[in-house]
PDB file of C-alpha atoms in Angstrom:
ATOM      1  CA  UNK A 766    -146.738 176.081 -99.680  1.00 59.00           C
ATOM      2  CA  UNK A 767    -145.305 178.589 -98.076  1.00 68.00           C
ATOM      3  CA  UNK A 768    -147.348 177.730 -94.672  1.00 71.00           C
ATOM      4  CA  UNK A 769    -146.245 174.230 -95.002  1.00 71.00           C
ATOM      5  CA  UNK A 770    -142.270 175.247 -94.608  1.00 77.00           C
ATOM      6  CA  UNK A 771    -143.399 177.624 -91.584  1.00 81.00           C
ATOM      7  CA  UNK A 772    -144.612 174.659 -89.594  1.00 79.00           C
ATOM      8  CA  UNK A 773    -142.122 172.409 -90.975  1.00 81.00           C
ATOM      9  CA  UNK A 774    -139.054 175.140 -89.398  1.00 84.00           C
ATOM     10  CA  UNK A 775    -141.574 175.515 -86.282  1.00 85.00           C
ATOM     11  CA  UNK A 776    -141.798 171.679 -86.112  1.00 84.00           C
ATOM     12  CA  UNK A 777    -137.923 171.332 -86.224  1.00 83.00           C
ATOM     13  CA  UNK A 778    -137.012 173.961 -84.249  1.00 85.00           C
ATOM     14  CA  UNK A 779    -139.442 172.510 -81.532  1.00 82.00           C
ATOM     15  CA  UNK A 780    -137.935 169.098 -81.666  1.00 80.00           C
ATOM     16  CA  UNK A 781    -134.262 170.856 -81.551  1.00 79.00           C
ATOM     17  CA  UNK A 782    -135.525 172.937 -78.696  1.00 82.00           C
ATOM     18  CA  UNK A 783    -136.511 169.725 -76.943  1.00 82.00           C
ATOM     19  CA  UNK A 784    -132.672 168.509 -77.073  1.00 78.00           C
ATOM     20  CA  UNK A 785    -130.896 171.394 -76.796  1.00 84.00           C
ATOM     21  CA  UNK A 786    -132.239 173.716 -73.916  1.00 87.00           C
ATOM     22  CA  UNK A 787    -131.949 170.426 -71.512  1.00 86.00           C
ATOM     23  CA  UNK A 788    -128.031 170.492 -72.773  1.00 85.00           C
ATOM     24  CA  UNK A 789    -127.545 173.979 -72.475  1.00 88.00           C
ATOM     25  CA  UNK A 790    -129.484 173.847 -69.075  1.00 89.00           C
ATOM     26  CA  UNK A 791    -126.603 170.921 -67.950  1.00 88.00           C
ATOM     27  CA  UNK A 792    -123.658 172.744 -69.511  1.00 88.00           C
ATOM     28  CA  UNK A 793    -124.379 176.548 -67.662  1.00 88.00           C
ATOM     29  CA  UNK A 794    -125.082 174.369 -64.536  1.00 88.00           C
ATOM     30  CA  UNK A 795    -121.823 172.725 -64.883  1.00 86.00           C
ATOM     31  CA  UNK A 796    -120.153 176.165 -65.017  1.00 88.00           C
ATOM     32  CA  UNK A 797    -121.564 177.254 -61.385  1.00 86.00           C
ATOM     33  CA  UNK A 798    -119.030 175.591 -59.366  1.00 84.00           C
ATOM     34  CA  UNK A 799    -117.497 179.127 -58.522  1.00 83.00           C
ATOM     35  CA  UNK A 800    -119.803 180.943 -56.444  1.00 80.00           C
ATOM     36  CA  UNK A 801    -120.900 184.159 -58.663  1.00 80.00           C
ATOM     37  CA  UNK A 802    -119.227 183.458 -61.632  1.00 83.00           C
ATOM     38  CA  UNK A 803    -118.957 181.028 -64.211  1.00 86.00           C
ATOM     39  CA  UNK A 804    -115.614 178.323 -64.301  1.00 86.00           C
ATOM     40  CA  UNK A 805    -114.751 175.005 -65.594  1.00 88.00           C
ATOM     41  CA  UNK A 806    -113.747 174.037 -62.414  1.00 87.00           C
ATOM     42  CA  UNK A 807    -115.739 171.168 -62.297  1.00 87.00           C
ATOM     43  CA  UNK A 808    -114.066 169.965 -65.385  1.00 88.00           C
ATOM     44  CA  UNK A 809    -110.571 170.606 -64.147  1.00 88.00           C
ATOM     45  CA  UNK A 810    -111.764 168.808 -61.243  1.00 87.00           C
ATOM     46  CA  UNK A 811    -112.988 165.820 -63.275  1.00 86.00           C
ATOM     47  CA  UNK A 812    -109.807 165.644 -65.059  1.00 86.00           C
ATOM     48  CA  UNK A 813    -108.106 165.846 -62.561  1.00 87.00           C
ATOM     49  CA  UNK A 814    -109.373 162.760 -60.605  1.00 86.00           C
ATOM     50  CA  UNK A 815    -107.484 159.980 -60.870  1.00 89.00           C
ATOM     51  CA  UNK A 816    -110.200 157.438 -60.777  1.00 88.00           C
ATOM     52  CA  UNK A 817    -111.924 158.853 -63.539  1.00 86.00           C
ATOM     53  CA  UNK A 818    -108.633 158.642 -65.818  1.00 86.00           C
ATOM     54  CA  UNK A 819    -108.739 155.242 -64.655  1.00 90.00           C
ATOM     55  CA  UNK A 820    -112.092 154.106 -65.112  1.00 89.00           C
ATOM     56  CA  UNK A 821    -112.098 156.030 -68.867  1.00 86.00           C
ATOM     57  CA  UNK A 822    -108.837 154.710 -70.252  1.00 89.00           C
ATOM     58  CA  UNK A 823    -110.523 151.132 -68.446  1.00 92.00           C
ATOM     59  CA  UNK A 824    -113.404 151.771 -70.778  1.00 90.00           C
ATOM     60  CA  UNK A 825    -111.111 152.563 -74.040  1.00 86.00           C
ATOM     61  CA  UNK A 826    -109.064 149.526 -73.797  1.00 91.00           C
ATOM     62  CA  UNK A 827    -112.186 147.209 -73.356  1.00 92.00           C
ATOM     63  CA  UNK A 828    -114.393 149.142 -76.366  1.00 89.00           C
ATOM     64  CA  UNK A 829    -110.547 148.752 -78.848  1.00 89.00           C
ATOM     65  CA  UNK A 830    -110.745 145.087 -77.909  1.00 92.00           C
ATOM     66  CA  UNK A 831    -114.360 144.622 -78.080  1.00 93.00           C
ATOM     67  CA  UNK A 832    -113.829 146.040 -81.797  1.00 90.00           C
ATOM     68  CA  UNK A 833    -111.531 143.925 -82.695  1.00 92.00           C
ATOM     69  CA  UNK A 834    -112.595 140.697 -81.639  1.00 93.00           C
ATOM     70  CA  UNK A 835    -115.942 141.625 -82.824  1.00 92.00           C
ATOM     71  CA  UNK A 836    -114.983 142.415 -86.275  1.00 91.00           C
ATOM     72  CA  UNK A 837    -113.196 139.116 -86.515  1.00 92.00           C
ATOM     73  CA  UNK A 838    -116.007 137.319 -85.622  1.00 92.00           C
ATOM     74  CA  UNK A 839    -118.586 139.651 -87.735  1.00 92.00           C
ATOM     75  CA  UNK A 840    -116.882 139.860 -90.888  1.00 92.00           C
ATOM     76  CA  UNK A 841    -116.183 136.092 -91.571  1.00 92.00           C
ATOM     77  CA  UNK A 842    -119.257 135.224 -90.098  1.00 92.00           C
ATOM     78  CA  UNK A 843    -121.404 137.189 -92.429  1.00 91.00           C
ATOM     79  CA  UNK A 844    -119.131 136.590 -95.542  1.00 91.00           C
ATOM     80  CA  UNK A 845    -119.430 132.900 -95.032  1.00 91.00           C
ATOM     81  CA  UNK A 846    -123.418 132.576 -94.900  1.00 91.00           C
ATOM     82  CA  UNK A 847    -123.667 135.068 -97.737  1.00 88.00           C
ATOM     83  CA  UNK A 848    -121.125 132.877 -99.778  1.00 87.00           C
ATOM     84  CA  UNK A 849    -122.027 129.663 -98.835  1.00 86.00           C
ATOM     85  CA  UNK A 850    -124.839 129.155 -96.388  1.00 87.00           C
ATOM     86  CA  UNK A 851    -127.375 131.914 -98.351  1.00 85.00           C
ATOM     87  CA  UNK A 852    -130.271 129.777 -95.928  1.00 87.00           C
ATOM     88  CA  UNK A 853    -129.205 130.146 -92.950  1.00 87.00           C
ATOM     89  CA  UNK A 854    -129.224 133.964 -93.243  1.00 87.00           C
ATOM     90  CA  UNK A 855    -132.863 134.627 -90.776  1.00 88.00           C
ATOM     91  CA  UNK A 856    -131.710 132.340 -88.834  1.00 91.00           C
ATOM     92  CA  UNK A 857    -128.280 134.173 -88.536  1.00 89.00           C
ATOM     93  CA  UNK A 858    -130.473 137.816 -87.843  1.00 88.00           C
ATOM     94  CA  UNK A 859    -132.559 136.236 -85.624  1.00 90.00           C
ATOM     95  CA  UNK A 860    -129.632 135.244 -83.404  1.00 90.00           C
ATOM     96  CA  UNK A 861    -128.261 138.766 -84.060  1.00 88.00           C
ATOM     97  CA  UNK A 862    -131.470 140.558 -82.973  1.00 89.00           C
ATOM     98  CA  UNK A 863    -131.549 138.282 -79.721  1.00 89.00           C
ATOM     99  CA  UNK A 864    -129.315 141.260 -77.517  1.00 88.00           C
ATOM    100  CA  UNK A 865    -131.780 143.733 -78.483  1.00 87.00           C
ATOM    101  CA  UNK A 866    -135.170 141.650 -76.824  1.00 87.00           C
ATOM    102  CA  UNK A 867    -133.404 139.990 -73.764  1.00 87.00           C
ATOM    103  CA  UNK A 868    -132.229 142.674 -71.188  1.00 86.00           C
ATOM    104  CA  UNK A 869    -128.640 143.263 -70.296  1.00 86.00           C
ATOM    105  CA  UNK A 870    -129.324 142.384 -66.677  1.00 87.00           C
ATOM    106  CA  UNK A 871    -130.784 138.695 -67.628  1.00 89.00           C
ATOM    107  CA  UNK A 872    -127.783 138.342 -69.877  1.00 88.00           C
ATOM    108  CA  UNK A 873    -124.941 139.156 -67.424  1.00 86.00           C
ATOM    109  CA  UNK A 874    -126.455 137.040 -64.798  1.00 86.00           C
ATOM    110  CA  UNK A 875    -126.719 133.899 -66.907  1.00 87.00           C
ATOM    111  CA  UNK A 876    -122.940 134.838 -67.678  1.00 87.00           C
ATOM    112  CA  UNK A 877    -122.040 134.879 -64.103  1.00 85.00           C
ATOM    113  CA  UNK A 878    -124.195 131.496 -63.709  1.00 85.00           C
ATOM    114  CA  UNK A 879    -122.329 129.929 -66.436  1.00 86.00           C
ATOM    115  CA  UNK A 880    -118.902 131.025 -65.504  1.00 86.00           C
ATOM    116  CA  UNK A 881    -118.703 131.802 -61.976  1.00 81.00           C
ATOM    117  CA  UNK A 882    -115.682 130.782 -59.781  1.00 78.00           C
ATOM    118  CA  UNK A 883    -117.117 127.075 -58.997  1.00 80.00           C
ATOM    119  CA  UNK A 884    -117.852 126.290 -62.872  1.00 80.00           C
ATOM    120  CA  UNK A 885    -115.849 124.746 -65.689  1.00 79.00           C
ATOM    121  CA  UNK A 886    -114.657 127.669 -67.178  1.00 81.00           C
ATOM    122  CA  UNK A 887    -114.111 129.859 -64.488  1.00 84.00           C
ATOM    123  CA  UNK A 888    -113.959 133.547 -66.367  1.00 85.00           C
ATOM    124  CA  UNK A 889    -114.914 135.181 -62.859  1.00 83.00           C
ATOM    125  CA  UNK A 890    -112.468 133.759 -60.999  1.00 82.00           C
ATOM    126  CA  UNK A 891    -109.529 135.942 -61.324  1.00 86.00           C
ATOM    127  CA  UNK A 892    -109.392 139.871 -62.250  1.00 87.00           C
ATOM    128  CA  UNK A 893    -108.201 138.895 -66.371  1.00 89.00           C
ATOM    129  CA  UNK A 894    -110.847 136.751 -66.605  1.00 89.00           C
ATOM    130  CA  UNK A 895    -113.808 138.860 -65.506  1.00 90.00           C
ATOM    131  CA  UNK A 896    -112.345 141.088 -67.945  1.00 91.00           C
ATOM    132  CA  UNK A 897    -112.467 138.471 -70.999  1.00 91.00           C
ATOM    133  CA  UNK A 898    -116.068 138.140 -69.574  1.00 90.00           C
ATOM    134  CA  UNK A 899    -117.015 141.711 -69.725  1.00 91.00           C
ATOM    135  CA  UNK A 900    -115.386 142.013 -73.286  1.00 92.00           C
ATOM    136  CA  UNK A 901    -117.651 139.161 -74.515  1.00 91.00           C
ATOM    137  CA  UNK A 902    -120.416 140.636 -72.388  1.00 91.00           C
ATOM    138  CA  UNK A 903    -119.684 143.553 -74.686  1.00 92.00           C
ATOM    139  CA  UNK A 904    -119.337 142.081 -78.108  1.00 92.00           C
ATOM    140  CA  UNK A 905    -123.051 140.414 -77.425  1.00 91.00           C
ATOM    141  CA  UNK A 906    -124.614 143.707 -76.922  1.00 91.00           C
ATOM    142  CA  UNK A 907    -122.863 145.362 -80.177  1.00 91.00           C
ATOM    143  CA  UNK A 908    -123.502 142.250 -81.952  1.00 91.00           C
ATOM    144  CA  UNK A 909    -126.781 143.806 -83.812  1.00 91.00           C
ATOM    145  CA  UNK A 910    -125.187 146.729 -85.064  1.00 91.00           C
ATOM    146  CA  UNK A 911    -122.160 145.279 -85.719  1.00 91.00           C
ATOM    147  CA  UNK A 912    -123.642 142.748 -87.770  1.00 92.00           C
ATOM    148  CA  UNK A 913    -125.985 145.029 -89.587  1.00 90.00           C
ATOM    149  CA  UNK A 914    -123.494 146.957 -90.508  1.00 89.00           C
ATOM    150  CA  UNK A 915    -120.972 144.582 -92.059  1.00 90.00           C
ATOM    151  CA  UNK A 916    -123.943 142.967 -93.573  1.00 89.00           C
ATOM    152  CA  UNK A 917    -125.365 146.263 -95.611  1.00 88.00           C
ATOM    153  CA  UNK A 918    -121.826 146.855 -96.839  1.00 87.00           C
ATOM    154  CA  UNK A 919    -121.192 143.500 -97.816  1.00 87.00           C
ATOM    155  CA  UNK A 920    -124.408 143.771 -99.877  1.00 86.00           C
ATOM    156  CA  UNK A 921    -123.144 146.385-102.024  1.00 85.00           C
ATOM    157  CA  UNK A 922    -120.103 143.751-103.261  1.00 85.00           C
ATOM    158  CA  UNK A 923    -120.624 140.753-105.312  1.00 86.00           C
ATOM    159  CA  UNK A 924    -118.735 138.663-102.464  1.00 86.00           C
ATOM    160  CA  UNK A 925    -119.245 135.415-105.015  1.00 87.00           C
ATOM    161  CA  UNK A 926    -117.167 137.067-107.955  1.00 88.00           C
ATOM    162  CA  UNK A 927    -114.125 138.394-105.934  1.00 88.00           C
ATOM    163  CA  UNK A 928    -113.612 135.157-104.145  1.00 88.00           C
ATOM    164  CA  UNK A 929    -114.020 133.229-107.429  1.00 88.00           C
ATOM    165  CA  UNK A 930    -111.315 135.936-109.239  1.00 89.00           C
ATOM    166  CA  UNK A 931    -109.083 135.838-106.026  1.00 88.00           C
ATOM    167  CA  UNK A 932    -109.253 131.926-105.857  1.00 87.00           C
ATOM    168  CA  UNK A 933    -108.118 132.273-109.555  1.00 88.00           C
ATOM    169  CA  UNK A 934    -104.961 133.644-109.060  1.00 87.00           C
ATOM    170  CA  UNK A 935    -104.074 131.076-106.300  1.00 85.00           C
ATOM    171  CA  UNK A 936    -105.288 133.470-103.351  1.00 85.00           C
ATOM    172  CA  UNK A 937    -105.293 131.537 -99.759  1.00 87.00           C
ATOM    173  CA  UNK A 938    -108.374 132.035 -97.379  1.00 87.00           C
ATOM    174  CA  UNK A 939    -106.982 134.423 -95.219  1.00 87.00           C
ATOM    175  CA  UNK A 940    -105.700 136.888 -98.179  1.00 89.00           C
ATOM    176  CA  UNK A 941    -109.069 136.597 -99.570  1.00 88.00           C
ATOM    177  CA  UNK A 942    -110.553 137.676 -96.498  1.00 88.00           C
ATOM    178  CA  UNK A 943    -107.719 140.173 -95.373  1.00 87.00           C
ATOM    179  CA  UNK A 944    -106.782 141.346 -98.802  1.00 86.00           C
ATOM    180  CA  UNK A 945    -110.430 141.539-100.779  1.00 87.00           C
ATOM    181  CA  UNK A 946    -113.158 141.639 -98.254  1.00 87.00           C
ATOM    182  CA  UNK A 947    -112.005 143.760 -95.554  1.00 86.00           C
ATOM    183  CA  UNK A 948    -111.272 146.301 -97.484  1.00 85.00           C
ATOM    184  CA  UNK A 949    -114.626 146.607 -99.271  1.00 86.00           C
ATOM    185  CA  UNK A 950    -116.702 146.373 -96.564  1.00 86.00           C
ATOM    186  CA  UNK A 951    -114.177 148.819 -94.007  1.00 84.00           C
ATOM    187  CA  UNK A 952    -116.906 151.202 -94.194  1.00 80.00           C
ATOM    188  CA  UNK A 953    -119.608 148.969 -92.285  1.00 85.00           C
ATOM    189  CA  UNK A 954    -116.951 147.884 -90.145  1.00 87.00           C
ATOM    190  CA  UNK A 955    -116.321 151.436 -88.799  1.00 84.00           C
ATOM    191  CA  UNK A 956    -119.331 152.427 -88.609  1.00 82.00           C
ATOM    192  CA  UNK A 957    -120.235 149.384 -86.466  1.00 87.00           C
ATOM    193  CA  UNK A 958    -117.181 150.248 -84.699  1.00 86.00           C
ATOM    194  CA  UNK A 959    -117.980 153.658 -83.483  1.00 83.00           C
ATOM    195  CA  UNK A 960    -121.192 152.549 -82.456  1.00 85.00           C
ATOM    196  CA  UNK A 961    -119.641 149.548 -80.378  1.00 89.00           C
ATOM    197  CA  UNK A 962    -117.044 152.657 -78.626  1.00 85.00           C
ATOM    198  CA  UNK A 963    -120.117 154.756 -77.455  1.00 83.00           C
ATOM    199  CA  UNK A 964    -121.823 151.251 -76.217  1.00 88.00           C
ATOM    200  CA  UNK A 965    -119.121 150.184 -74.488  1.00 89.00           C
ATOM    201  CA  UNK A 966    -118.088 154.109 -72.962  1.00 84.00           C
ATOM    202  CA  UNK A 967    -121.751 154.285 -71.898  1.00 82.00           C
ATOM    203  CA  UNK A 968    -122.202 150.573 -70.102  1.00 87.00           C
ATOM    204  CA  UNK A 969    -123.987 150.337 -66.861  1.00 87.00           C
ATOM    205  CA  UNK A 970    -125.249 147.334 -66.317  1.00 87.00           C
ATOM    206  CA  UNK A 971    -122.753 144.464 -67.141  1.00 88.00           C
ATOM    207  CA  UNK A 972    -119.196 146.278 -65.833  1.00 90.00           C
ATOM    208  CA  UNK A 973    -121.419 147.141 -62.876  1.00 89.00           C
ATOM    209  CA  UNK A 974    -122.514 143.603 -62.082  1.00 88.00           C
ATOM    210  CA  UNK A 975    -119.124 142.024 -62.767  1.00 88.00           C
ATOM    211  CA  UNK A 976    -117.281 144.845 -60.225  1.00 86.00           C
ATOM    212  CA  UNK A 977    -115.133 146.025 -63.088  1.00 88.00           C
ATOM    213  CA  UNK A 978    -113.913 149.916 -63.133  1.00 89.00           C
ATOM    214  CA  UNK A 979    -115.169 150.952 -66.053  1.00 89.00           C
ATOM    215  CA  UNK A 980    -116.639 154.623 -67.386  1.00 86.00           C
ATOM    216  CA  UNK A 981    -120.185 153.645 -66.611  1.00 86.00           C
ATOM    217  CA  UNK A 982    -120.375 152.916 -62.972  1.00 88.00           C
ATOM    218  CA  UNK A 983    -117.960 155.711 -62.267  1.00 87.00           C
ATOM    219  CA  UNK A 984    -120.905 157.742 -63.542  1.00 84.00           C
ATOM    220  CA  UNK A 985    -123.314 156.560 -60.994  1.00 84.00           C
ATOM    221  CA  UNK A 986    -120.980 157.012 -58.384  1.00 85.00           C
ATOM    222  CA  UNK A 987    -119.893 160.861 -59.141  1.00 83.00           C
ATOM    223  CA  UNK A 988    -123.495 161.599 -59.438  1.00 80.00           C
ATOM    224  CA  UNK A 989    -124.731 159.818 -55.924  1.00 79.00           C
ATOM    225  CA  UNK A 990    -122.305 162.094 -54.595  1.00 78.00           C
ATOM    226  CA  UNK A 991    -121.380 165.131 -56.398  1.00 80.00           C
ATOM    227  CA  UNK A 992    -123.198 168.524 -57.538  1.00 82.00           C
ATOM    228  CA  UNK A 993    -121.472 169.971 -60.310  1.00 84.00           C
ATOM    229  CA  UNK A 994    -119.545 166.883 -61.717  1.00 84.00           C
ATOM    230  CA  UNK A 995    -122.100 164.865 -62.895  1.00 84.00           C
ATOM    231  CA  UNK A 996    -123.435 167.547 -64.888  1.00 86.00           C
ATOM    232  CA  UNK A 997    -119.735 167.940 -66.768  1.00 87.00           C
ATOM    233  CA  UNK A 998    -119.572 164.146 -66.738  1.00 84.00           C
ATOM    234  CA  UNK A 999    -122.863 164.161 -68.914  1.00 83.00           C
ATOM    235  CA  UNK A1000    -121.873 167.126 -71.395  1.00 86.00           C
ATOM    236  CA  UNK A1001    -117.902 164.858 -71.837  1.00 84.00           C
ATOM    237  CA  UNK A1002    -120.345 161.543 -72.270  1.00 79.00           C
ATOM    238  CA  UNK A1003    -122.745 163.580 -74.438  1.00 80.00           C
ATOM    239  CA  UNK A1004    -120.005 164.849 -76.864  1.00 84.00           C
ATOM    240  CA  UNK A1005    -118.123 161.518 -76.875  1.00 77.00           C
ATOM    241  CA  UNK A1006    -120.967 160.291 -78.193  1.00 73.00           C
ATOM    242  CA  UNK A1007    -121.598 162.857 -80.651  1.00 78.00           C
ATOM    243  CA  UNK A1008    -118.249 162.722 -82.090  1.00 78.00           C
ATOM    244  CA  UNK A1009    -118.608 159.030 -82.650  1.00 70.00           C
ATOM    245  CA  UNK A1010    -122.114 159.890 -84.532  1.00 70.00           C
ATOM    246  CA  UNK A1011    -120.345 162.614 -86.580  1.00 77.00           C
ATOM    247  CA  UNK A1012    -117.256 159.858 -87.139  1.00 73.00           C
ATOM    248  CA  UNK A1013    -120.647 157.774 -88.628  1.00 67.00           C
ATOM    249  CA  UNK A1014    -121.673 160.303 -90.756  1.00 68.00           C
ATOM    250  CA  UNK A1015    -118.393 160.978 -92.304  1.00 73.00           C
ATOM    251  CA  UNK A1016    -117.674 157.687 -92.705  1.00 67.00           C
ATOM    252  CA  UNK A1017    -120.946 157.152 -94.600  1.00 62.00           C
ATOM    253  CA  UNK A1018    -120.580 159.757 -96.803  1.00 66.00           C
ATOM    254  CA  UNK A1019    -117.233 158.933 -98.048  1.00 63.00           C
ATOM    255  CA  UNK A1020    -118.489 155.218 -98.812  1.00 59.00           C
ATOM    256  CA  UNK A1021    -121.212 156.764-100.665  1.00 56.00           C
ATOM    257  CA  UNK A1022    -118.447 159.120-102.398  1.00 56.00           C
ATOM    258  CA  UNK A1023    -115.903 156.487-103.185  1.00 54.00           C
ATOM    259  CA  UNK A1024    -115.695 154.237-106.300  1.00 49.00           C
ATOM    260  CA  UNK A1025    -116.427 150.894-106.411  1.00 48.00           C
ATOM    261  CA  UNK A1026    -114.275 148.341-106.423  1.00 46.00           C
ATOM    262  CA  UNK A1027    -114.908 145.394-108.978  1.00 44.00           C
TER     263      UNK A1027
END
């Protein structure tokens, strides 16, 4: 028994080892800027670029509006087929799932296909409208976790009984769904949420394709041309990611903590 818990703490502390020393590694090479001595000067000197404040608060605005428009199409979405269309559930995963097996490269280029300057609904024809684009480029590639997540807290409600009771006392559609669902699924809906921020922060691909100044491709650029930037770039990305997965975990604990609601 006791054996078993050695290799178990030798088997963890591997698989940490494996994550952390490259991090560490980044972070003391990040501090080298100064010749013979460590500095954050290649944070001040990320902060202090104009073009990354850009391209970052760029990237905020499109992930807040990428949540919201997401959760209003998630959350009624999924409450609908689980109320009334209990069939067309696979069919509604499957279509989910799709973002996950078809590449973000094939999926932005059908976009620009579809909406180019020279077609009906000409998205890429003017700066506003590439940004529309690249929000609903966005909301596709969330779209799996998104919908997962409403979905698994929306499981843990009868959704038939509180529209039935709210529908009783002479409750409208949109106070049902702002006033009864909303709040009983707001855990999946944040979690989703802070999964959609880090997507969108971390985007490559679609921003990159559609010439939009976003987080992502600013990335590229400071490391094609930089030393000791990128490396700061990575530990900023790395722990705005990590404070979105620590966000997650709170979050899910205090669902699991809270009371439910009848």
């Amino acid at each position: 028994m006791k054996t078993q818990k050695i290799g178990a703490w030798i088997a963890v502390l591997f698989g940490a080892s494996y994550f952390i020393v490259p991090l560490i590694a980044t972070f003391e090479f990040s501090l080298r800027m100064r010749r013979g001595e460590y500095s954050f000067d290649a944070y001040r000197s990320v902060f202090s670029d104009i073009q990354f404040r850009e391209s970052f608060s760029y990237s905020i605005v499109m992930a807040i509006l990428t949540i919201i428009f997401g959760v209003l199409l998630v959350v009624p979405t999924a409450y609908w087929v689980r109320l009334r269309l209990p069939s067309m559930r696979p069919v509604v995963e499957f279509i989910t799932l799709m973002p996950l097996v078809i590449p973000a490269i094939v999926i932005v280029f059908g976009y620009l296909r579809l909406y180019n300057s020279s077609s009906f609904i000409p998205f890429t024809g003017s700066a506003r409208g590439t940004d529309l684009l690249l929000m609903f480029s966005f909301m596709t590639l969330s779209l799996p976790y998104m919908y997962r997540s409403v979905d698994t807290a929306m499981r843990t409600i009868d959704v038939g009984t509180l529209t039935e009771a709210a529908q009783s006392l002479g409750a409208s559609w949109p106070t049902i769904m702002f006033k009864c669902i909303f709040p009983n699924v707001m855990s999946g809906v944040l979690s989703g949420a802070f999964i959609t921020f880090a997507i969108v922060i971390g985007e490559f691909t679609m921003p990159s394709l559609l010439n939009r100044p976003a987080f992502g491709p600013y990335l590229q650029l400071i490391g094609a041309n930089r030393a000791y930037e990128p490396p700061a770039l990575a530990v900023i990305a790395f722990a705005i990611t990590w404070g979105c997965m620590a966000l997650l975990q709170l979050v899910s604990r205090f669902s699991k903590s809270a009371p439910s609601k009848p």
